Amino acid sequence: MRTEIKSDRLPTAMSMRLLGVMLLALCLPVSALAHIINRVDVQRAGDEAEIVIQFDTTVQYQRHSPLNEGSRLNIYFVVTGIDPDATSSLEEPMLPKDEVFAGATFRYPEPDSSMLVTFPESTKFRVRQGGDARSLSIFIPITAAASAMLTPSPAETESMARSYLEKAKSALSSKEPSVAIEALNSLLNLPANASSQEAQEMIGMAYEQNGENAKARTEYEFYVKTYPKGEGLERVNERLAKLAAIPAAEPTVRLERRQEDTGWQVTGGFGQTRYYGNSSTILEPLRVIICSQDQLDNPALVPANEQCSQTANANAVNPQSTARTDQSALVSSLDLMARSRSGSSDTRFVVRDVDTRYFLHGDSYRSDKNRLNAAYYENSDRELGYMMRLGRQTASGGGVLGRFDGAFAGYKFSQDWRLNGVAGNVVEFGSPHNKTFYGAGIDLLSLPANWSGNAFVIQQDVGSMTDRQAVGFEARYFDPKQNYFAMVDYDTSFAALNIAMFQANWNADAGTTYYLTLDYRRSPVLMLTSVSDVTGMDIGTLVNTIGDRAAREDIKRITPMMTMLSAGLMHPYSEQWQLGGDIQVSNMGATDASQNLPLTAQMPTQYAAQKSTGNTYVYSARAIGSGLFFSNDMTVFSGSYIDAKSTTGPTTYSAQSYAVTHVARPFEGWQFDTSLRLYYQDKSDGEKLERINPSFRALYRLGNNLSFEAEINQEDETIKDGISPGNSNRRYYYAGYRWDL
């Protein structure tokens, strides 16, 4: 590394370190209550800043509102992968206060299942799927000053580099070395990319053509130090030898490594939420009758709304009503991240913990629990090409399913390829199994045609037995108008497919977005430990009894394949309105009867063969209005029709659901969310269900550090004409606060 006197640019390595000092990428801690969001980074993308929201699992972007400007942004997406927590809790990271776009917040989920992004002031934006299936991107115009603080995204870097390189080649061919030098300086100030090595050689040639031999010599010497291997090395050494015979008109510059250190920055927060809920049920009274022997032998012969007894007086009335408090808990969450950036190096310490205290006690209630969801050390260096993470973490692909204690490391051994390795212990709260695993993968980072992907192999053991042994791949295509993602996971120990998934997004010129998902997977994923969960037997004893192969064959027989297809669109009808809809088809496949599993108290009979559930169809439509009542409000109208009349269960049904949600921010720091949901269901046995669900939520932010939130939610349900007609209602409340550093 070196400092160049009188140069038009900083050498590549140094400029990368300065960009890292100013802003390599923002990374945000998120609430430990739910960890679908992993981090939020900011990078430059041309004249815009790209806010990249990274997830712990695969997601698919569907729509956002408002369309292109506002101080609040709702992003709608679906989780298409495995959520290690599978919770519906609040997350609220904030951008560090001394960074670009300070004060922005991210909340998930909202009452309408969206993610809410808020900015300190009204901002123009556009939203799309990120560069892979585990991210979403928000693009925001930035000032020249802010632009200098942001490093470009990898895709933007490669595109800009190719453009600068072509311009430089054309200029050298036209004997315009000064134009070539300017273009090559711009290229070499970008992060390391596929054109960097060629540009480093070419800028020496440009200085030679411009008569600046000392600068040419310095550039060639920097090339030799940076790229000690490759076909260009011989050419550069020949040019250096020729320049050595020419007296230097200018002193050469000594190469030296420069370090910049931002120091440590600690971000995060602590929050507590008190939950309370009560419910009551009133069923239509049952008339007690004296049973006949036939009715005793066959309870189906007892008329509806009557109860059979041999001892009670005939025509006695048995009231059916209950009332109870069914929820009372305090949830405390802590998330902290300490981060230090030194040049191209980035170091982080992350801790996320959730503590839940239950105030309802008894055999039917859960006990208090504490969940350490993350505690890891991470270090990466863009120039050296490595990344490692040690501790409790959540996997983001590579065949690892969910949370684990262990190590993940990757090394970028060329511009296009990275080798990864992972090993650790699976973390499954409440599981009796001690599972260990190790795996490896290789990433193809970029191709000229916008393709990238990876392949992996994973071995997961329980004791000395193979629990899961899988190979798979992910393939991605990404450009500004469309992106595709495909994933396959195949278990070689079961000789069976676990997951095959494809998802796509298209952006039309008129602003219409289209999305498609095809998902075909085992539910649950095949593992040897599943046989212990089914029978209740110790896994070692069970395998010794029936054998490994017999156990795997039965697991495969009784584990169904789930199929889901979803497609939809969203169209900007006007500045205030967006209209859209989608269709979803799903079913659970047929299973065979088990043949080898030993009978136990938990499983007294063999699993019987099950038919496919048949298809369930969901047709949905929605309208999103912005600024209808206030300058910064949003209203969502939605309706769905569910057709499960062709399913194979004992009863089939059809249903309609309707919802309206209004979000308003009438005063500084305040937000009010009001929603009403209606649901109607008709079952094939004649039962009719009606449900009404109003809710109201208030949020208040006091400055940049403290926020408060409270919600009241009521659900009233009426069942008519069925086996158990009656009414039930539930009230649910919560109130909490969060303090951010």
XYZ file of C-alpha atoms in Angstrom, residues 12-537:
526
model
C -7.007 1.203 -4.958
C -6.194 -0.304 -1.590
C -5.899 3.028 0.176
C -9.106 4.396 -1.289
C -10.945 1.308 -0.100
C -9.662 1.936 3.401
C -10.759 5.570 3.341
C -14.213 4.580 2.137
C -14.315 2.052 4.950
C -13.429 4.778 7.446
C -16.176 7.060 6.141
C -18.869 4.419 5.670
C -18.187 0.867 4.568
C -21.771 -0.154 5.332
C -24.264 0.523 8.059
C -25.133 -2.498 10.162
C -28.012 -2.346 12.599
C -28.854 -4.439 15.624
C -32.388 -5.760 15.777
C -34.648 -6.735 18.608
C -34.028 -10.140 20.078
C -37.736 -10.850 20.092
C -37.732 -12.119 16.522
C -34.738 -12.508 14.287
C -36.025 -12.688 10.795
C -34.056 -9.437 10.205
C -30.321 -10.017 10.475
C -28.847 -6.610 9.646
C -29.331 -3.451 7.613
C -26.472 -2.131 5.467
C -26.141 1.010 3.343
C -24.013 1.251 0.207
C -23.727 3.465 -2.862
C -25.524 2.529 -6.096
C -24.729 5.218 -8.663
C -26.454 8.439 -7.607
C -28.475 6.628 -4.940
C -27.914 5.046 -1.567
C -29.034 1.419 -1.374
C -30.362 0.351 2.025
C -30.057 -3.446 2.076
C -32.227 -5.279 4.635
C -30.657 -8.699 5.208
C -32.824 -11.565 6.513
C -31.999 -14.843 8.225
C -34.172 -16.728 5.744
C -35.442 -16.432 2.190
C -38.131 -13.828 1.514
C -39.974 -12.537 -1.558
C -40.841 -8.897 -2.156
C -44.452 -8.260 -3.239
C -45.280 -4.550 -2.986
C -44.752 -1.329 -1.026
C -46.663 1.833 -0.152
C -46.579 4.764 -0.758
C -45.271 4.398 -4.257
C -42.245 6.718 -4.319
C -42.163 9.349 -1.569
C -42.958 9.829 2.116
C -41.541 9.741 5.630
C -42.928 6.249 6.209
C -42.718 3.222 3.944
C -44.584 -0.086 4.284
C -42.957 -3.051 2.534
C -44.951 -6.244 1.995
C -43.119 -9.537 1.578
C -43.616 -13.223 2.317
C -41.221 -15.510 4.182
C -40.475 -18.413 1.829
C -37.815 -20.163 3.913
C -37.410 -21.510 7.430
C -37.850 -18.975 10.248
C -35.806 -20.218 13.254
C -38.040 -18.342 15.684
C -41.390 -18.424 13.856
C -42.666 -15.566 16.004
C -44.673 -12.413 15.376
C -42.775 -9.908 17.446
C -41.569 -6.370 17.126
C -38.181 -5.495 15.734
C -36.976 -1.902 15.736
C -33.384 -1.249 14.724
C -32.248 2.313 14.209
C -29.499 3.644 11.986
C -26.539 4.835 14.089
C -26.904 8.538 14.745
C -23.598 9.578 13.201
C -24.210 7.792 9.899
C -26.027 8.650 6.686
C -29.839 8.571 7.069
C -29.551 8.642 10.857
C -32.807 8.144 12.691
C -34.434 5.709 10.263
C -36.256 2.824 11.940
C -37.462 -0.598 10.805
C -40.444 -2.351 12.424
C -41.780 -5.827 11.691
C -44.500 -6.964 11.660
C -47.129 -4.241 11.366
C -50.875 -4.977 11.831
C -51.155 -5.626 8.082
C -48.076 -7.946 8.186
C -45.848 -5.400 6.445
C -42.486 -3.980 7.486
C -42.609 -0.299 8.405
C -39.602 1.875 7.554
C -39.683 5.431 8.888
C -37.383 8.305 7.934
C -36.822 11.540 9.900
C -38.326 13.529 7.002
C -40.145 12.964 3.719
C -37.870 11.049 1.342
C -38.054 9.830 -2.243
C -37.453 6.091 -2.618
C -37.916 2.988 -4.721
C -38.035 -0.609 -3.475
C -37.245 -3.997 -4.999
C -36.003 -7.491 -4.147
C -32.352 -7.434 -3.123
C -29.465 -9.046 -4.958
C -30.398 -12.444 -3.515
C -33.430 -14.138 -1.996
C -32.463 -13.077 1.537
C -32.610 -9.309 1.159
C -34.758 -6.337 0.173
C -33.339 -3.070 -1.181
C -34.514 0.523 -0.741
C -32.941 3.114 -3.067
C -32.788 6.758 -1.969
C -31.298 9.783 -3.798
C -28.285 11.172 -1.970
C -26.307 14.396 -2.026
C -22.779 14.571 -3.382
C -21.410 14.775 0.157
C -23.303 11.697 1.250
C -22.350 9.893 -1.949
C -18.681 10.225 -1.113
C -19.327 8.373 2.144
C -20.913 5.308 0.540
C -19.179 2.375 -1.097
C -20.956 0.963 -4.193
C -22.805 -2.335 -4.180
C -20.951 -5.298 -5.791
C -23.217 -5.299 -8.857
C -22.880 -1.526 -9.262
C -19.112 -1.795 -8.817
C -18.719 -4.330 -11.631
C -20.934 -2.334 -13.996
C -19.097 0.937 -13.327
C -15.705 -0.763 -13.618
C -16.487 -2.251 -17.040
C -17.658 1.154 -18.272
C -14.481 2.931 -17.063
C -12.270 0.210 -18.562
C -13.864 0.462 -22.005
C -13.500 4.245 -21.907
C -9.808 3.919 -20.993
C -9.110 1.399 -23.763
C -10.781 3.647 -26.328
C -8.798 6.664 -25.106
C -5.453 4.835 -25.309
C -6.277 3.671 -28.843
C -7.029 7.299 -29.762
C -3.770 8.531 -28.165
C -5.629 10.406 -25.418
C -3.710 9.240 -22.317
C -5.071 11.970 -20.023
C -8.637 10.778 -20.694
C -7.544 7.186 -20.029
C -5.830 8.177 -16.767
C -8.974 9.918 -15.531
C -11.140 6.874 -16.315
C -8.661 4.441 -14.759
C -8.346 6.579 -11.614
C -12.131 6.384 -11.234
C -12.063 2.613 -11.755
C -9.265 2.008 -9.265
C -11.046 4.098 -6.636
C -13.866 1.526 -6.689
C -13.794 -1.534 -4.417
C -11.755 -4.443 -5.767
C -13.486 -5.924 -8.811
C -12.910 -8.106 -11.872
C -11.357 -5.182 -13.818
C -8.967 -3.961 -11.089
C -5.932 -6.012 -12.135
C -6.153 -5.075 -15.812
C -6.724 -1.419 -14.894
C -3.655 -1.380 -12.631
C -1.476 -2.509 -15.544
C -3.196 -0.186 -17.997
C -2.725 2.966 -15.908
C 1.033 2.405 -16.007
C 0.784 2.224 -19.791
C -1.287 5.427 -19.825
C 1.307 7.299 -17.770
C 4.021 6.020 -20.144
C 2.022 7.279 -23.136
C 1.643 10.619 -21.352
C 5.404 10.870 -20.771
C 5.177 10.450 -16.974
C 7.648 7.606 -16.552
C 8.101 7.972 -12.785
C 4.381 7.614 -12.191
C 4.286 4.699 -14.620
C 7.097 2.988 -12.695
C 5.239 3.516 -9.402
C 2.061 2.004 -10.837
C 3.938 -1.016 -12.230
C 5.698 -1.594 -8.892
C 2.338 -1.450 -7.143
C 1.037 -4.026 -9.645
C 3.916 -6.423 -8.895
C 3.299 -6.146 -5.150
C -0.487 -6.513 -5.418
C -0.656 -9.224 -8.110
C 2.433 -11.465 -7.701
C 0.906 -14.150 -9.947
C -0.807 -14.200 -13.312
C -0.117 -13.684 -16.994
C 0.239 -9.905 -16.662
C 3.208 -10.142 -14.290
C 5.721 -10.968 -17.032
C 4.574 -8.036 -19.187
C 4.766 -5.597 -16.264
C 8.266 -6.772 -15.289
C 9.405 -6.252 -18.891
C 8.051 -2.697 -18.838
C 9.759 -2.040 -15.493
C 13.051 -3.283 -16.949
C 12.720 -0.878 -19.895
C 11.863 2.025 -17.586
C 14.877 1.240 -15.389
C 17.156 2.180 -18.302
C 15.524 5.612 -18.538
C 16.730 8.275 -16.046
C 13.947 9.184 -13.662
C 12.701 12.750 -14.061
C 10.631 12.494 -10.896
C 11.296 10.670 -7.631
C 9.422 7.386 -7.263
C 7.147 6.987 -4.302
C 7.672 4.333 -1.639
C 4.776 1.930 -1.211
C 3.427 1.807 2.314
C 0.346 0.447 4.042
C -1.902 3.039 5.570
C -4.274 2.270 8.430
C -7.357 4.171 9.485
C -9.332 3.272 12.601
C -12.854 4.441 13.377
C -12.751 3.145 16.946
C -15.566 1.202 18.584
C -19.212 2.112 18.201
C -21.876 0.456 20.358
C -25.497 0.358 19.187
C -28.557 -1.550 20.290
C -31.253 -1.262 22.869
C -33.345 -2.739 25.652
C -37.103 -3.158 25.684
C -39.878 -4.629 27.824
C -43.454 -5.514 26.894
C -46.259 -6.582 29.240
C -48.853 -8.902 27.673
C -52.299 -9.659 29.057
C -55.272 -11.499 27.604
C -58.579 -13.027 28.678
C -61.207 -15.050 26.893
C -64.726 -16.343 27.422
C -66.861 -18.934 25.659
C -70.619 -19.399 25.797
C -71.951 -22.438 23.936
C -75.622 -23.074 23.378
C -76.933 -25.131 26.353
C -77.007 -28.878 25.893
C -80.202 -30.740 26.817
C -79.317 -33.897 28.734
C -81.141 -37.051 27.603
C -81.191 -40.632 28.868
C -78.975 -42.692 26.594
C -80.102 -45.766 24.746
C -77.684 -48.656 24.341
C -77.291 -47.816 20.652
C -76.336 -44.235 21.551
C -73.811 -45.488 24.097
C -72.279 -47.734 21.460
C -72.352 -45.043 18.767
C -72.168 -41.419 20.075
C -72.864 -40.138 16.540
C -76.502 -41.149 17.098
C -76.883 -38.501 19.832
C -78.797 -35.515 18.349
C -77.035 -32.179 17.980
C -77.283 -29.836 20.986
C -77.969 -32.803 23.295
C -75.783 -34.628 25.770
C -76.195 -38.317 26.554
C -76.216 -39.607 30.147
C -77.464 -42.720 31.985
C -77.752 -40.997 35.347
C -78.959 -37.415 34.755
C -82.597 -36.438 34.673
C -84.029 -36.230 31.201
C -84.420 -32.719 29.756
C -81.953 -31.257 32.270
C -79.960 -28.305 30.857
C -76.160 -28.312 30.973
C -74.803 -24.758 30.611
C -71.590 -24.494 28.554
C -69.629 -21.382 29.503
C -66.067 -20.584 30.512
C -64.112 -17.442 31.305
C -60.432 -17.213 32.108
C -57.263 -15.187 31.883
C -55.196 -16.998 29.287
C -52.176 -14.725 28.951
C -50.078 -12.765 31.411
C -46.397 -12.327 30.697
C -43.495 -9.886 30.662
C -41.020 -10.114 27.778
C -37.654 -8.340 28.067
C -35.290 -8.095 25.121
C -31.690 -6.964 24.859
C -29.694 -6.494 21.678
C -26.216 -4.999 21.523
C -23.636 -4.667 18.794
C -20.122 -3.291 19.161
C -18.447 -2.502 15.852
C -15.018 -1.291 14.784
C -13.835 -0.588 11.245
C -10.182 -0.222 10.350
C -9.606 0.332 6.675
C -11.079 -2.648 4.830
C -11.424 -4.645 8.060
C -14.769 -4.828 9.875
C -15.176 -6.327 13.367
C -18.428 -6.885 15.275
C -19.567 -8.353 18.583
C -23.307 -9.123 18.730
C -25.529 -10.223 21.642
C -29.314 -10.769 21.492
C -31.289 -12.180 24.384
C -34.980 -12.561 25.260
C -36.326 -13.268 28.735
C -39.985 -14.251 29.264
C -41.670 -14.282 32.677
C -45.079 -15.995 32.845
C -47.500 -14.967 35.600
C -50.018 -17.762 35.006
C -48.974 -20.967 36.722
C -50.177 -24.533 36.630
C -49.676 -27.706 34.652
C -51.266 -26.249 31.521
C -49.107 -23.098 31.480
C -45.557 -22.608 30.334
C -42.638 -21.962 32.659
C -40.339 -18.943 32.547
C -37.616 -19.055 29.934
C -34.561 -17.198 28.736
C -33.359 -17.459 25.154
C -29.869 -16.391 24.136
C -30.595 -16.047 20.431
C -27.231 -14.688 19.301
C -23.789 -14.141 20.796
C -21.031 -14.015 18.205
C -17.801 -12.391 17.075
C -17.428 -11.513 13.388
C -14.454 -10.233 11.444
C -14.037 -9.626 7.721
C -11.526 -7.945 5.431
C -12.475 -6.941 1.893
C -8.895 -6.675 0.676
C -7.692 -9.961 2.141
C -10.940 -11.615 1.091
C -11.892 -13.438 4.281
C -14.863 -13.464 6.649
C -15.383 -15.438 9.872
C -18.070 -15.603 12.543
C -17.704 -17.441 15.862
C -20.414 -18.124 18.451
C -24.185 -18.482 18.517
C -25.594 -17.416 15.167
C -28.316 -18.132 12.621
C -27.378 -19.696 9.315
C -28.136 -17.950 6.035
C -27.982 -20.860 3.624
C -25.351 -23.451 2.877
C -27.586 -26.314 4.016
C -27.552 -25.289 7.683
C -31.066 -25.133 9.122
C -31.630 -22.487 11.766
C -29.559 -21.484 14.788
C -26.267 -23.037 15.904
C -23.224 -22.625 18.154
C -20.086 -22.796 16.072
C -18.011 -21.196 13.350
C -18.598 -20.004 9.813
C -15.742 -18.818 7.597
C -15.289 -17.847 3.981
C -12.297 -16.982 1.811
C -12.500 -15.182 -1.529
C -9.646 -16.762 -3.476
C -10.453 -14.906 -6.730
C -12.713 -12.127 -7.956
C -15.455 -14.629 -8.794
C -15.081 -17.485 -6.303
C -15.310 -17.889 -2.533
C -14.841 -21.048 -0.456
C -16.925 -21.450 2.730
C -16.794 -23.781 5.712
C -19.120 -24.228 8.688
C -19.217 -26.434 11.805
C -21.057 -26.417 15.111
C -23.848 -27.682 17.343
C -27.502 -27.230 16.395
C -29.468 -25.054 18.856
C -33.054 -26.296 19.269
C -34.577 -24.968 22.475
C -36.309 -27.807 24.334
C -34.947 -30.577 22.099
C -33.445 -33.682 23.788
C -31.072 -34.289 20.869
C -27.434 -33.202 20.713
C -26.818 -32.561 17.018
C -23.463 -31.609 15.518
C -22.674 -30.749 11.913
C -19.989 -29.649 9.495
C -20.151 -28.572 5.902
C -18.475 -26.797 3.018
C -19.598 -24.728 0.090
C -18.354 -22.724 -2.852
C -19.850 -19.439 -4.065
C -19.783 -18.147 -7.624
C -19.983 -14.443 -6.850
C -20.628 -12.869 -10.233
C -20.781 -13.496 -13.955
C -21.090 -10.931 -16.779
C -24.661 -12.108 -17.401
C -25.708 -11.170 -13.830
C -25.726 -14.777 -12.608
C -24.357 -15.975 -9.276
C -24.876 -18.968 -7.020
C -23.423 -21.519 -4.660
C -23.243 -25.239 -3.987
C -22.937 -26.962 -0.608
C -22.557 -30.269 1.187
C -23.598 -30.749 4.826
C -23.217 -33.614 7.327
C -25.320 -33.502 10.524
C -24.889 -36.167 13.221
C -26.639 -37.170 16.422
C -24.115 -39.092 18.489
C -22.382 -41.511 16.114
C -25.371 -41.664 13.739
C -26.058 -39.583 10.652
C -29.059 -37.341 11.262
C -28.998 -35.456 7.960
C -26.631 -35.615 4.986
C -27.439 -33.250 2.178
C -26.124 -31.604 -0.962
C -27.680 -28.667 -2.730
C -27.283 -25.448 -4.633
C -28.663 -21.942 -4.987
C -28.757 -20.058 -8.292
C -29.509 -16.342 -8.666
C -30.070 -13.937 -11.536
C -30.359 -10.231 -10.823
C -30.743 -7.040 -12.825
C -32.775 -3.852 -12.243
C -35.819 -5.220 -14.096
C -35.992 -8.830 -12.956
C -34.517 -11.352 -10.572
C -34.752 -15.100 -10.139
C -33.798 -17.441 -7.322
C -33.750 -21.252 -7.300
C -32.754 -23.622 -4.499
C -32.489 -27.408 -4.187
C -31.734 -29.458 -1.049
C -31.332 -33.240 -1.509
C -30.664 -35.656 1.377
C -28.303 -38.442 0.311
C -28.836 -40.502 3.492
C -32.574 -40.720 2.713
C -32.064 -40.650 -1.080
C -34.884 -38.113 -1.227
C -35.558 -34.486 -2.106
C -36.067 -32.083 0.789
C -36.628 -28.724 -0.900
C -37.024 -27.421 -4.441
C -37.953 -23.752 -4.671
C -38.123 -21.098 -7.380
C -39.110 -17.463 -7.007
C -39.101 -14.550 -9.440
C -39.837 -10.824 -9.515
C -40.375 -8.588 -12.540
C -40.601 -4.790 -12.677
C -42.435 -3.334 -15.690
C -41.719 0.142 -17.083
C -45.138 1.388 -15.949
C -44.241 0.547 -12.349
C -46.220 -2.688 -12.194
C -44.508 -5.433 -10.204
C -45.112 -9.155 -10.733
C -44.055 -12.008 -8.471
C -44.126 -15.796 -8.631
C -43.215 -18.526 -6.139
C -43.089 -22.297 -6.640
C -42.278 -24.281 -3.501
C -42.071 -28.069 -3.173
C -40.648 -29.353 0.115
C -40.763 -31.997 2.834
C -42.644 -30.894 5.896
C -40.739 -31.298 8.149
C -37.247 -31.664 6.631
C -36.046 -35.278 6.701
C -33.915 -36.152 9.739
C -33.219 -39.411 11.579
C -34.202 -37.808 14.891
C -37.754 -37.462 13.555
C -38.291 -41.165 14.302
C -37.527 -40.569 17.980
C -39.897 -37.599 18.075
C -42.673 -39.763 16.579
C -42.279 -42.832 18.811
C -40.890 -41.285 21.988
C -38.055 -43.845 22.032
